[in-house]
mmCIF file of C-alpha atoms and ligand atoms in Angstrom:
data_model
loop_
_atom_site.group_PDB
_atom_site.id
_atom_site.type_symbol
_atom_site.label_atom_id
_atom_site.label_comp_id
_atom_site.label_asym_id
_atom_site.label_seq_id
_atom_site.Cartn_x
_atom_site.Cartn_y
_atom_site.Cartn_z
ATOM 1 C CA MET A 1 169.061 -109.794 30.309
ATOM 2 C CA ASN A 2 167.333 -110.016 26.887
ATOM 3 C CA GLU A 3 163.720 -111.419 27.111
ATOM 4 C CA HIS A 4 162.370 -113.030 24.431
ATOM 5 C CA MET A 5 158.516 -113.630 24.159
ATOM 6 C CA PRO A 6 158.082 -117.690 23.650
ATOM 7 C CA THR A 7 155.823 -117.667 20.033
ATOM 8 C CA ALA A 8 153.414 -119.333 21.989
ATOM 9 C CA ALA A 9 152.802 -116.161 24.754
ATOM 10 C CA LYS A 10 151.985 -114.389 21.736
ATOM 11 C CA ALA A 11 149.153 -111.951 22.487
ATOM 12 C CA THR A 12 146.463 -110.798 20.680
ATOM 13 C CA PRO A 13 145.892 -107.217 21.136
ATOM 14 C CA THR A 14 142.230 -106.307 23.401
ATOM 15 C CA LEU A 15 143.316 -103.010 24.573
ATOM 16 C CA PRO A 16 142.826 -99.658 21.384
ATOM 17 C CA ASP A 17 145.712 -99.262 19.702
ATOM 18 C CA ALA A 18 147.356 -102.150 21.413
ATOM 19 C CA GLN A 19 150.590 -102.942 20.659
ATOM 20 C CA THR A 20 152.263 -106.549 22.343
ATOM 21 C CA VAL A 21 155.763 -106.077 24.211
ATOM 22 C CA THR A 22 158.522 -108.619 21.826
ATOM 23 C CA SER A 23 161.759 -108.134 24.554
ATOM 24 C CA VAL A 24 163.478 -105.975 27.341
ATOM 25 C CA THR A 25 166.510 -105.040 27.934
ATOM 26 C CA HIS A 26 167.157 -104.203 31.100
ATOM 27 C CA TYR A 27 170.314 -101.983 31.020
ATOM 28 C CA THR A 28 171.315 -100.126 34.652
ATOM 29 C CA ASP A 29 169.137 -99.838 37.324
ATOM 30 C CA ARG A 30 168.213 -96.956 36.206
ATOM 31 C CA LEU A 31 167.738 -97.757 31.868
ATOM 32 C CA PHE A 32 165.578 -100.047 29.751
ATOM 33 C CA ALA A 33 165.095 -100.693 26.249
ATOM 34 C CA PHE A 34 161.896 -102.705 24.330
ATOM 35 C CA ARG A 35 160.486 -103.905 21.487
ATOM 36 C CA CYS A 36 156.450 -104.464 20.242
ATOM 37 C CA THR A 37 154.203 -105.112 17.150
ATOM 38 C CA ARG A 38 154.918 -102.306 14.626
ATOM 39 C CA PRO A 39 150.710 -101.745 13.352
ATOM 40 C CA ARG A 40 151.117 -102.329 9.866
ATOM 41 C CA SER A 41 149.324 -98.648 9.505
ATOM 42 C CA LEU A 42 152.270 -96.659 11.166
ATOM 43 C CA ARG A 43 154.600 -94.781 9.100
ATOM 44 C CA PHE A 44 157.326 -92.704 10.597
ATOM 45 C CA ARG A 45 160.383 -90.592 9.712
ATOM 46 C CA SER A 46 163.564 -91.269 12.297
ATOM 47 C CA GLY A 47 163.888 -89.860 14.873
ATOM 48 C CA GLU A 48 159.434 -88.893 15.442
ATOM 49 C CA PHE A 49 158.223 -90.036 18.794
ATOM 50 C CA VAL A 50 154.881 -90.896 19.661
ATOM 51 C CA MET A 51 152.680 -91.040 22.359
ATOM 52 C CA ILE A 52 153.150 -94.990 24.296
ATOM 53 C CA GLY A 53 151.502 -95.318 28.013
ATOM 54 C CA LEU A 54 149.808 -98.167 29.852
ATOM 55 C CA MET A 55 146.718 -98.346 30.759
ATOM 56 C CA GLY A 56 146.019 -96.320 34.477
ATOM 57 C CA GLU A 57 144.611 -97.735 37.637
ATOM 58 C CA ASN A 58 141.671 -95.235 37.245
ATOM 59 C CA GLY A 59 140.674 -96.573 33.510
ATOM 60 C CA LYS A 60 142.551 -94.616 32.175
ATOM 61 C CA PRO A 61 145.454 -94.062 29.456
ATOM 62 C CA LEU A 62 148.511 -93.303 31.875
ATOM 63 C CA LEU A 63 150.559 -91.534 28.222
ATOM 64 C CA ARG A 64 153.488 -89.649 27.509
ATOM 65 C CA ALA A 65 155.776 -88.432 24.982
ATOM 66 C CA TYR A 66 158.608 -91.052 23.317
ATOM 67 C CA SER A 67 161.128 -91.129 20.729
ATOM 68 C CA ILE A 68 160.750 -94.213 18.212
ATOM 69 C CA ALA A 69 164.895 -95.863 18.711
ATOM 70 C CA SER A 70 164.126 -98.271 15.785
ATOM 71 C CA PRO A 71 164.644 -97.105 12.179
ATOM 72 C CA SER A 72 161.212 -96.559 9.863
ATOM 73 C CA TRP A 73 162.641 -99.858 8.251
ATOM 74 C CA ASP A 74 162.432 -101.580 10.832
ATOM 75 C CA ASP A 75 158.969 -104.207 10.966
ATOM 76 C CA GLU A 76 159.192 -103.742 15.207
ATOM 77 C CA LEU A 77 159.641 -100.594 17.249
ATOM 78 C CA GLU A 78 162.339 -99.679 19.999
ATOM 79 C CA PHE A 79 161.951 -97.900 23.056
ATOM 80 C CA TYR A 80 164.893 -97.076 25.389
ATOM 81 C CA SER A 81 163.334 -95.613 28.803
ATOM 82 C CA ILE A 82 164.384 -94.332 32.584
ATOM 83 C CA LYS A 83 162.761 -96.650 35.308
ATOM 84 C CA VAL A 84 162.262 -94.553 38.224
ATOM 85 C CA PRO A 85 161.255 -90.278 36.843
ATOM 86 C CA ASP A 86 159.142 -87.676 38.519
ATOM 87 C CA GLY A 87 156.161 -89.265 35.925
ATOM 88 C CA PRO A 88 154.237 -92.387 37.109
ATOM 89 C CA LEU A 89 154.795 -93.701 33.432
ATOM 90 C CA PRO A 90 158.471 -95.227 33.616
ATOM 91 C CA SER A 91 157.605 -96.645 36.933
ATOM 92 C CA ARG A 92 155.435 -98.827 35.799
ATOM 93 C CA LEU A 93 156.223 -99.334 32.516
ATOM 94 C CA GLN A 94 160.387 -101.402 33.595
ATOM 95 C CA HIS A 95 158.145 -103.410 34.712
ATOM 96 C CA ILE A 96 156.808 -104.966 31.438
ATOM 97 C CA ARG A 97 157.325 -108.100 29.870
ATOM 98 C CA PRO A 98 157.883 -110.566 26.079
ATOM 99 C CA GLY A 99 153.916 -111.017 25.998
ATOM 100 C CA GLU A 100 152.187 -108.220 27.579
ATOM 101 C CA GLN A 101 150.247 -105.355 25.834
ATOM 102 C CA ILE A 102 151.200 -101.056 25.522
ATOM 103 C CA ILE A 103 149.237 -98.591 24.453
ATOM 104 C CA LEU A 104 150.891 -96.012 21.789
ATOM 105 C CA ARG A 105 149.134 -93.183 19.196
ATOM 106 C CA PRO A 106 150.029 -94.061 15.683
ATOM 107 C CA LYS A 107 150.656 -90.481 15.751
ATOM 108 C CA PRO A 108 154.328 -90.125 14.841
ATOM 109 C CA VAL A 109 155.757 -85.876 15.498
ATOM 110 C CA GLY A 110 159.244 -84.415 16.009
ATOM 111 C CA THR A 111 161.978 -82.246 14.614
ATOM 112 C CA LEU A 112 164.009 -83.773 14.935
ATOM 113 C CA VAL A 113 164.532 -85.291 11.471
ATOM 114 C CA LEU A 114 166.064 -85.215 9.142
ATOM 115 C CA ASP A 115 164.089 -82.932 6.593
ATOM 116 C CA ALA A 116 164.451 -79.984 8.800
ATOM 117 C CA LEU A 117 168.387 -79.804 7.846
ATOM 118 C CA LEU A 118 169.994 -77.496 5.152
ATOM 119 C CA PRO A 119 172.133 -80.275 2.842
ATOM 120 C CA GLY A 120 175.683 -80.553 4.603
ATOM 121 C CA LYS A 121 178.885 -82.147 4.877
ATOM 122 C CA ARG A 122 178.737 -82.641 8.343
ATOM 123 C CA LEU A 123 176.073 -84.265 10.600
ATOM 124 C CA TRP A 124 176.897 -83.326 15.223
ATOM 125 C CA MET A 125 174.587 -85.942 16.665
ATOM 126 C CA LEU A 126 174.477 -84.439 20.181
ATOM 127 C CA ALA A 127 172.792 -86.500 23.700
ATOM 128 C CA THR A 128 172.790 -86.732 27.004
ATOM 129 C CA GLY A 129 171.224 -89.721 29.114
ATOM 130 C CA THR A 130 168.029 -90.885 26.966
ATOM 131 C CA GLY A 131 168.566 -88.338 24.351
ATOM 132 C CA ILE A 132 170.752 -90.821 22.697
ATOM 133 C CA ALA A 133 166.875 -92.387 22.236
ATOM 134 C CA PRO A 134 166.330 -90.437 18.312
ATOM 135 C CA PHE A 135 169.236 -91.288 17.024
ATOM 136 C CA ALA A 136 169.391 -94.877 17.639
ATOM 137 C CA ALA A 137 166.424 -94.691 14.242
ATOM 138 C CA LEU A 138 168.436 -92.097 12.494
ATOM 139 C CA LEU A 139 171.737 -94.286 12.794
ATOM 140 C CA ARG A 140 170.463 -96.561 11.780
ATOM 141 C CA ASP A 141 168.227 -95.433 8.710
ATOM 142 C CA PRO A 142 170.254 -95.217 5.386
ATOM 143 C CA GLU A 143 169.044 -91.533 4.586
ATOM 144 C CA THR A 144 171.331 -90.615 7.199
ATOM 145 C CA TRP A 145 174.691 -92.258 5.168
ATOM 146 C CA GLU A 146 173.201 -90.354 1.905
ATOM 147 C CA LYS A 147 173.213 -87.394 2.790
ATOM 148 C CA PHE A 148 176.135 -86.350 5.299
ATOM 149 C CA GLU A 149 180.749 -86.650 4.384
ATOM 150 C CA GLN A 150 180.270 -87.038 8.404
ATOM 151 C CA VAL A 151 178.556 -88.406 10.958
ATOM 152 C CA ILE A 152 179.673 -87.522 14.732
ATOM 153 C CA VAL A 153 177.777 -89.028 17.647
ATOM 154 C CA MET A 154 178.353 -87.247 21.167
ATOM 155 C CA HIS A 155 176.641 -88.363 23.713
ATOM 156 C CA THR A 156 177.666 -87.965 27.384
ATOM 157 C CA CYS A 157 175.833 -89.494 30.987
ATOM 158 C CA ARG A 158 177.385 -89.542 34.173
ATOM 159 C CA GLU A 159 178.398 -93.137 34.453
ATOM 160 C CA THR A 160 180.095 -95.876 32.404
ATOM 161 C CA GLU A 161 177.260 -98.611 31.902
ATOM 162 C CA GLU A 162 174.593 -95.225 31.677
ATOM 163 C CA LEU A 163 176.864 -95.247 27.932
ATOM 164 C CA THR A 164 175.746 -99.398 27.190
ATOM 165 C CA TYR A 165 172.370 -98.840 25.128
ATOM 166 C CA GLY A 166 174.394 -96.676 22.684
ATOM 167 C CA ARG A 167 177.678 -97.996 22.621
ATOM 168 C CA ASP A 168 176.428 -101.195 21.408
ATOM 169 C CA LEU A 169 173.899 -99.868 18.820
ATOM 170 C CA ILE A 170 176.702 -97.975 16.755
ATOM 171 C CA THR A 171 179.763 -100.100 17.592
ATOM 172 C CA ALA A 172 177.174 -103.281 15.785
ATOM 173 C CA LEU A 173 176.731 -100.782 12.685
ATOM 174 C CA PRO A 174 179.424 -101.431 10.796
ATOM 175 C CA GLU A 175 178.299 -104.879 10.415
ATOM 176 C CA ASP A 176 174.666 -104.557 9.922
ATOM 177 C CA PRO A 177 173.634 -105.925 6.081
ATOM 178 C CA LEU A 178 172.039 -102.725 5.795
ATOM 179 C CA ILE A 179 173.953 -99.953 6.246
ATOM 180 C CA GLY A 180 177.270 -101.212 6.857
ATOM 181 C CA GLU A 181 178.952 -100.499 3.708
ATOM 182 C CA LEU A 182 177.479 -96.403 3.920
ATOM 183 C CA VAL A 183 178.929 -96.297 7.431
ATOM 184 C CA GLU A 184 182.726 -97.139 6.009
ATOM 185 C CA GLY A 185 184.709 -94.282 7.406
ATOM 186 C CA LYS A 186 182.528 -92.006 8.110
ATOM 187 C CA LEU A 187 180.761 -91.957 11.761
ATOM 188 C CA HIS A 188 183.801 -90.418 14.622
ATOM 189 C CA TYR A 189 182.307 -91.735 17.963
ATOM 190 C CA TYR A 190 182.182 -89.261 21.232
ATOM 191 C CA PRO A 191 181.345 -90.491 24.652
ATOM 192 C CA THR A 192 182.403 -88.601 27.821
ATOM 193 C CA THR A 193 181.104 -89.416 31.001
ATOM 194 C CA THR A 194 180.632 -86.498 33.372
ATOM 195 C CA ARG A 195 180.752 -88.428 37.151
ATOM 196 C CA ALA A 196 182.798 -92.057 36.309
ATOM 197 C CA PRO A 197 186.803 -91.464 36.092
ATOM 198 C CA THR A 198 187.222 -92.661 32.406
ATOM 199 C CA PRO A 199 189.931 -91.191 29.407
ATOM 200 C CA GLN A 200 186.934 -89.089 27.813
ATOM 201 C CA MET A 201 184.981 -86.704 30.641
ATOM 202 C CA GLY A 202 182.951 -83.429 30.329
ATOM 203 C CA ARG A 203 180.542 -82.034 29.011
ATOM 204 C CA ILE A 204 179.551 -81.517 24.730
ATOM 205 C CA THR A 205 179.201 -77.869 26.084
ATOM 206 C CA ASP A 206 182.483 -77.557 27.476
ATOM 207 C CA ASN A 207 184.276 -79.762 25.216
ATOM 208 C CA ILE A 208 182.831 -78.339 22.271
ATOM 209 C CA ALA A 209 183.738 -74.768 24.146
ATOM 210 C CA THR A 210 187.318 -75.624 24.115
ATOM 211 C CA GLY A 211 188.222 -77.287 21.326
ATOM 212 C CA LYS A 212 188.221 -80.016 22.797
ATOM 213 C CA VAL A 213 186.327 -82.527 20.456
ATOM 214 C CA PHE A 214 187.822 -80.867 17.734
ATOM 215 C CA ALA A 215 190.946 -81.243 18.639
ATOM 216 C CA ASP A 216 191.176 -85.330 19.857
ATOM 217 C CA LEU A 217 188.788 -85.287 15.904
ATOM 218 C CA GLY A 218 190.835 -83.149 14.078
ATOM 219 C CA ILE A 219 187.279 -81.071 12.639
ATOM 220 C CA PRO A 220 187.374 -77.794 11.881
ATOM 221 C CA PRO A 221 184.957 -76.519 14.298
ATOM 222 C CA LEU A 222 181.913 -75.879 13.771
ATOM 223 C CA ASP A 223 181.395 -73.713 10.174
ATOM 224 C CA PRO A 224 176.989 -73.104 8.989
ATOM 225 C CA ALA A 225 178.084 -73.370 5.731
ATOM 226 C CA THR A 226 179.636 -77.744 6.273
ATOM 227 C CA ASP A 227 177.770 -77.624 9.483
ATOM 228 C CA ARG A 228 174.256 -79.709 10.648
ATOM 229 C CA ALA A 229 173.042 -80.422 14.149
ATOM 230 C CA MET A 230 170.526 -82.749 16.365
ATOM 231 C CA VAL A 231 170.558 -81.778 19.633
ATOM 232 C CA CYS A 232 168.245 -84.120 22.463
ATOM 233 C CA GLY A 233 169.166 -84.342 26.133
ATOM 234 C CA SER A 234 167.944 -81.966 29.489
ATOM 235 C CA LEU A 235 166.270 -78.944 28.872
ATOM 236 C CA ALA A 236 169.297 -77.376 30.053
ATOM 237 C CA PHE A 237 171.614 -78.709 27.829
ATOM 238 C CA ASN A 238 169.174 -77.945 25.274
ATOM 239 C CA LEU A 239 169.305 -74.364 25.824
ATOM 240 C CA ASP A 240 173.295 -74.134 26.824
ATOM 241 C CA VAL A 241 173.940 -76.117 23.358
ATOM 242 C CA LYS A 242 171.408 -73.805 21.280
ATOM 243 C CA ALA A 243 173.486 -71.338 22.779
ATOM 244 C CA ILE A 244 177.156 -72.286 20.788
ATOM 245 C CA LEU A 245 175.471 -73.098 18.159
ATOM 246 C CA GLU A 246 173.617 -70.068 17.230
ATOM 247 C CA GLY A 247 177.370 -68.489 18.187
ATOM 248 C CA ALA A 248 178.886 -69.824 15.887
ATOM 249 C CA GLY A 249 176.520 -69.644 12.940
ATOM 250 C CA LEU A 250 174.012 -71.925 12.884
ATOM 251 C CA ARG A 251 170.243 -71.069 12.639
ATOM 252 C CA GLU A 252 167.306 -72.856 14.238
ATOM 253 C CA GLY A 253 165.826 -75.289 11.005
ATOM 254 C CA ALA A 254 162.444 -77.446 11.558
ATOM 255 C CA ASN A 255 160.120 -79.689 9.347
ATOM 256 C CA SER A 256 159.013 -76.169 7.228
ATOM 257 C CA GLU A 257 162.065 -74.453 7.106
ATOM 258 C CA PRO A 258 164.582 -75.831 7.472
ATOM 259 C CA ALA A 259 168.243 -74.792 8.529
ATOM 260 C CA GLU A 260 171.265 -75.439 10.302
ATOM 261 C CA TYR A 261 169.861 -77.731 13.404
ATOM 262 C CA VAL A 262 167.125 -78.403 15.536
ATOM 263 C CA VAL A 263 166.586 -79.617 18.706
ATOM 264 C CA GLU A 264 164.167 -81.442 20.186
ATOM 265 C CA LYS A 265 163.929 -82.260 24.008
ATOM 266 C CA ALA A 266 163.948 -86.185 26.329
ATOM 267 C CA PHE A 267 161.305 -87.353 27.370
ATOM 268 C CA VAL A 268 163.007 -88.559 30.369
ATOM 269 C CA GLY A 269 160.544 -87.427 33.385
HETATM 270 P P1 A2P B 301 176.690 -83.786 34.552
HETATM 271 O O1 A2P B 301 176.896 -85.095 35.052
HETATM 272 O O2 A2P B 301 178.274 -82.364 34.704
HETATM 273 O O3 A2P B 301 175.709 -82.602 35.238
HETATM 274 P P2 A2P B 301 171.138 -86.435 33.341
HETATM 275 O O4 A2P B 301 171.504 -87.966 35.039
HETATM 276 O O5 A2P B 301 171.452 -84.697 35.107
HETATM 277 O O6 A2P B 301 169.811 -85.724 33.427
HETATM 278 O O7 A2P B 301 172.870 -85.172 33.269
HETATM 279 C C1 A2P B 301 173.048 -86.204 32.276
HETATM 280 C C2 A2P B 301 173.880 -85.993 31.720
HETATM 281 O O8 A2P B 301 174.148 -84.516 30.806
HETATM 282 C C3 A2P B 301 175.306 -85.891 32.825
HETATM 283 O O9 A2P B 301 176.294 -86.258 32.160
HETATM 284 C C4 A2P B 301 175.495 -84.442 33.152
HETATM 285 O O10 A2P B 301 176.521 -83.864 33.203
HETATM 286 C C5 A2P B 301 174.633 -83.961 31.573
HETATM 287 N N1 A2P B 301 174.671 -82.462 31.437
HETATM 288 C C6 A2P B 301 173.177 -82.486 32.559
HETATM 289 N N2 A2P B 301 172.750 -80.801 32.245
HETATM 290 C C7 A2P B 301 174.123 -80.357 31.202
HETATM 291 C C8 A2P B 301 174.035 -78.520 30.814
HETATM 292 N N3 A2P B 301 173.571 -77.871 31.266
HETATM 293 N N4 A2P B 301 175.315 -78.874 29.880
HETATM 294 C C9 A2P B 301 175.581 -79.570 29.584
HETATM 295 N N5 A2P B 301 175.840 -80.566 29.989
HETATM 296 C C10 A2P B 301 174.501 -81.434 30.886
#
């Protein structure tokens, strides 16, 4: 269900920091993505997040952090969200339609950026649920493919349909006019489910700890000399993955001090 905005419906922003929604795609009854106009002045690095929101009924903006899912070269911005969360914004945002406005605070920040990683051979992208959003940006950024010989995307959700957004994006990469050639032979996609019975099941933590993912892909175990990782999921997931990465000798990096891995919380609540 992809609702494109009819040209005539293009609204002139009236709210401060307002952007106009251009398309909305519903993936499941829990997940949707939308695109909106991008302020010309907005510069960001793929993997960063911004505050977006709607005007609350009390006249105050209802804002929360969302990873930008579109790459830094894109004319528009894309966001991927859950619908029924513990926070009030996504439950309202899910009803947004093309032509309507959202608020966007144009101050991108975040640690899930290539600048916070030392050069390496392999880049592991480890995501659960909507944690795939920042990787949707990074996977469409030529810099990712220029910097690494191999990129491994592990994405885990409870149900198969919850993988669709990431799967569609990743399977389209080889045909992408900008990065299709760069991706060739470098991409390993390793989606798994934990509740729906599928041929590939299991938590990312288990598939790394047991060595299953390395055996399946024919890749050597994590090594701080060659491997870099970016992690984005729930708090519990991030902590468990951190422990595994630290156990393998990788150290957490930051913009000011690049190292072997970086972590960002998926902003889903
Ligand atoms: P599981 O089904 O075994 O809990 P959620 O929908 O709760 O945000 O979870 C998204 C995915 O992340 C699920 O597949 C879930 O697996 C997995 N997951 C949740 N917590 C962890 C964790 N601490 N370590 C690894 N995987 C996790």
